[in-house]
């Protein structure tokens, strides 16, 4: 219910669909969240320019329209993982994220669409119910940023492994019982086969030296 697991076998494929998806969600969510933050920043500026320039109802509906795609589309993977953690009874970070963002957004939606459900004590400036669209959207953007940074770090690690795989030869020289040499694809090499490695060639697989002597550059493995 967390991040996608790394595959058991690393391949030369450099595509990372999850990273591309998270980066796309981050870019669009950040672009939409910036205007929402403008409303929040305006509250701390002298004279509160946006609060005085726009009617309270317009500000509330604007935040609702901007925050909805961020929470429901940008944060959708977190809700999926949060729900999976509840179903599997393995609560984690995504449980908390889904609960916090969902509560803030859900309360704000009800306050926007049905303000009459709340008592007068809940009303603030302009006879409006206080909403929490800003923190809901900001939390989604910050978590998306964290996921992108984590996936990029994992991608760099996988890239280093892929470079090592690129150094692995694709064929091996296999010897039969009569000592005849045959070049075969590496996938056909089995446990117990005898292989011949000539001077200057790369060692295709792990094994035990049974005949001959030479030196092997192990810096690629040992650093």
Coordinates of C-alpha atoms in Angstrom, one line a residue:
X1 CA 0.0 0.0 0.0
X2 CA 3.1 2.3 -0.1
X3 CA 5.4 3.0 -3.0
X4 CA 5.7 0.4 -5.8
X5 CA 8.2 -2.3 -5.0
X6 CA 11.5 -2.7 -6.9
X7 CA 11.5 -5.6 -9.3
X8 CA 13.5 -8.7 -8.3
X9 CA 15.3 -8.7 -11.6
X10 CA 16.7 -5.4 -13.0
X11 CA 16.5 -4.9 -16.7
X12 CA 18.0 -2.4 -19.1
X13 CA 14.7 -0.6 -19.5
X14 CA 15.1 3.0 -18.1
X15 CA 11.5 4.0 -18.2
X16 CA 9.8 4.7 -14.8
X17 CA 6.1 5.1 -15.3
X18 CA 5.5 5.9 -11.6
X19 CA 8.0 8.7 -11.6
X20 CA 6.6 10.2 -14.8
X21 CA 3.1 10.0 -13.4
X22 CA 4.1 11.7 -10.1
X23 CA 6.1 14.4 -11.8
X24 CA 3.1 15.2 -14.1
X25 CA 0.7 15.4 -11.0
X26 CA 3.2 17.6 -9.2
X27 CA 3.6 20.1 -12.0
X28 CA -0.1 20.5 -12.6
X29 CA -1.0 20.5 -8.9
X30 CA 1.7 23.1 -8.1
X31 CA 0.5 25.4 -10.9
X32 CA -3.1 25.3 -9.5
X33 CA -2.1 25.6 -5.9
X34 CA -0.1 28.8 -6.3
X35 CA -3.3 30.9 -6.8
X36 CA -4.8 29.3 -3.7
X37 CA -1.8 30.3 -1.7
X38 CA -2.3 33.9 -2.9
X39 CA -5.5 34.1 -0.9
X40 CA -3.7 32.8 2.2
X41 CA -0.8 35.2 1.8
X42 CA -3.2 38.1 1.2
X43 CA -4.5 37.7 4.7
X44 CA -1.2 38.6 6.2
X45 CA -0.6 41.6 3.9
X46 CA -1.5 45.2 5.1
X47 CA -5.1 45.9 4.1
X48 CA -5.7 42.3 2.9
X49 CA -6.0 43.4 -0.8
X50 CA -7.6 40.2 -2.1
X51 CA -10.1 40.0 0.7
X52 CA -11.2 43.5 0.0
X53 CA -11.2 43.2 -3.8
X54 CA -13.3 40.0 -4.0
X55 CA -16.6 39.2 -2.2
X56 CA -16.1 36.4 0.4
X57 CA -18.4 34.0 -1.5
X58 CA -16.3 34.5 -4.7
X59 CA -13.1 33.7 -2.8
X60 CA -14.6 30.5 -1.3
X61 CA -15.9 29.2 -4.6
X62 CA -12.6 30.1 -6.3
X63 CA -10.7 28.1 -3.7
X64 CA -13.1 25.2 -4.2
X65 CA -12.7 25.2 -7.9
X66 CA -8.9 25.3 -7.7
X67 CA -8.4 22.8 -4.9
X68 CA -10.8 20.2 -6.2
X69 CA -8.5 18.9 -9.1
X70 CA -5.4 19.1 -6.8
X71 CA -7.0 17.0 -4.1
X72 CA -9.1 14.6 -6.3
X73 CA -6.6 14.1 -9.1
X74 CA -3.2 15.1 -7.8
X75 CA -3.8 13.3 -4.5
X76 CA -5.7 10.3 -5.8
X77 CA -2.8 7.9 -5.4
X78 CA -2.6 8.7 -1.7
X79 CA -6.3 8.1 -1.2
X80 CA -5.9 4.7 -2.9
X81 CA -2.9 3.8 -0.8
X82 CA -4.6 5.1 2.4
X83 CA -7.7 3.0 1.7
X84 CA -5.6 -0.1 1.0
X85 CA -3.8 0.4 4.3
X86 CA -7.1 0.4 6.1
X87 CA -8.4 -2.7 4.3
X88 CA -5.1 -4.5 4.9
X89 CA -4.9 -3.3 8.5
X90 CA -1.4 -1.9 8.0
X91 CA -1.8 1.8 8.8
X92 CA 1.0 4.0 7.5
X93 CA 1.9 7.4 6.3
X94 CA -0.7 7.3 3.5
X95 CA -3.4 6.6 6.1
X96 CA -2.7 9.8 7.8
X97 CA -2.4 11.8 4.6
X98 CA -5.7 10.5 3.2
X99 CA -7.4 11.1 6.5
X100 CA -6.1 14.7 7.0
X101 CA -6.5 15.8 3.4
X102 CA -9.9 14.1 3.1
X103 CA -11.2 15.7 6.3
X104 CA -10.0 19.2 5.4
X105 CA -11.4 19.0 1.9
X106 CA -14.6 17.3 2.9
X107 CA -15.4 19.8 5.6
X108 CA -14.6 22.7 3.2
X109 CA -16.9 21.3 0.5
X110 CA -19.8 21.0 2.8
X111 CA -19.2 24.5 4.1
X112 CA -19.2 25.8 0.5
X113 CA -22.2 23.9 -0.8
X114 CA -24.4 23.8 2.3
X115 CA -23.3 26.6 4.7
X116 CA -26.7 26.5 6.4
X117 CA -25.8 23.3 8.1
X118 CA -23.4 25.1 10.4
X119 CA -24.4 27.2 13.5
X120 CA -23.8 31.0 13.5
X121 CA -20.7 30.6 15.6
X122 CA -18.9 29.0 12.7
X123 CA -19.3 32.0 10.5
X124 CA -16.4 34.4 9.9
X125 CA -15.7 37.4 7.6
X126 CA -18.5 38.0 5.1
X127 CA -20.9 35.6 6.9
X128 CA -18.9 32.7 5.4
X129 CA -17.9 29.4 7.0
X130 CA -14.1 29.1 7.3
X131 CA -12.7 26.6 4.7
X132 CA -9.5 24.7 4.6
X133 CA -8.9 24.3 0.9
X134 CA -5.4 25.8 1.1
X135 CA -3.9 23.3 3.6
X136 CA -5.5 20.4 1.7
X137 CA -4.0 21.4 -1.6
X138 CA -0.6 22.3 0.0
X139 CA -0.3 19.0 1.7
X140 CA -1.0 17.1 -1.5
X141 CA 1.7 19.2 -3.3
X142 CA 4.3 18.6 -0.6
X143 CA 3.6 14.9 -0.5
X144 CA 3.9 14.7 -4.3
X145 CA 7.2 16.6 -4.1
X146 CA 8.5 14.0 -1.5
X147 CA 7.4 11.1 -3.7
X148 CA 9.1 12.6 -6.7
X149 CA 12.4 13.1 -4.8
X150 CA 12.2 9.6 -3.5
X151 CA 11.5 8.1 -6.9
X152 CA 14.3 10.1 -8.5
X153 CA 16.8 8.8 -5.9
X154 CA 15.6 5.2 -6.5
X155 CA 15.8 5.8 -10.2
X156 CA 19.4 6.9 -9.9
X157 CA 20.3 3.7 -8.0
X158 CA 18.5 1.6 -10.7
X159 CA 20.4 3.5 -13.4
X160 CA 23.7 2.6 -11.8
X161 CA 22.7 -1.1 -11.7
X162 CA 21.6 -0.9 -15.4
X163 CA 25.0 0.5 -16.3
X164 CA 26.6 -2.5 -14.6
X165 CA 24.3 -4.8 -16.5
X166 CA 25.3 -3.1 -19.7
X167 CA 28.9 -4.3 -19.1
X168 CA 27.8 -7.9 -18.9
X169 CA 28.6 -9.9 -22.0
X170 CA 25.7 -11.3 -23.9
X171 CA 27.4 -14.6 -24.9
X172 CA 29.7 -17.1 -23.3
X173 CA 32.2 -19.7 -24.6
X174 CA 31.0 -23.1 -23.4
X175 CA 33.1 -26.2 -23.6
X176 CA 31.6 -29.7 -24.2
X177 CA 32.9 -32.9 -22.8
X178 CA 35.5 -33.2 -25.7
X179 CA 36.8 -29.7 -24.9
X180 CA 35.3 -28.2 -28.1
X181 CA 34.3 -24.5 -27.7
X182 CA 30.9 -23.2 -28.7
X183 CA 29.7 -19.6 -28.3
X184 CA 26.2 -19.6 -26.9
X185 CA 23.8 -16.9 -25.6
X186 CA 24.2 -16.1 -21.9
X187 CA 20.6 -17.2 -21.2
X188 CA 21.6 -20.8 -22.2
X189 CA 24.4 -21.1 -19.7
X190 CA 23.4 -23.5 -16.9
X191 CA 24.9 -24.5 -13.5
X192 CA 27.7 -27.0 -14.1
X193 CA 28.7 -25.8 -17.6
X194 CA 32.4 -25.2 -18.2
X195 CA 33.2 -21.9 -19.8
X196 CA 36.4 -20.4 -21.3
X197 CA 37.3 -16.8 -20.7
X198 CA 40.1 -15.5 -22.9
X199 CA 42.6 -12.8 -21.8
X200 CA 41.0 -9.4 -21.9
X201 CA 37.4 -10.7 -22.0
X202 CA 34.8 -10.0 -19.5
X203 CA 33.7 -12.8 -17.1
X204 CA 30.1 -13.6 -18.1
X205 CA 28.9 -15.4 -14.9
X206 CA 29.9 -16.3 -11.4
X207 CA 31.9 -19.5 -11.2
X208 CA 34.9 -21.4 -9.9
X209 CA 38.2 -21.4 -11.7
X210 CA 39.1 -25.0 -12.6
X211 CA 42.0 -24.5 -15.0
X212 CA 44.4 -21.8 -16.0
X213 CA 45.4 -18.6 -14.2
X214 CA 45.0 -14.9 -14.8
X215 CA 44.0 -11.7 -13.1
X216 CA 40.5 -10.2 -12.9
X217 CA 39.7 -6.5 -12.4
X218 CA 37.1 -6.6 -9.5
X219 CA 36.9 -2.8 -9.1
X220 CA 33.5 -2.8 -10.9
X221 CA 32.1 -4.9 -8.0
X222 CA 34.1 -3.9 -5.0
X223 CA 34.6 -0.2 -5.9

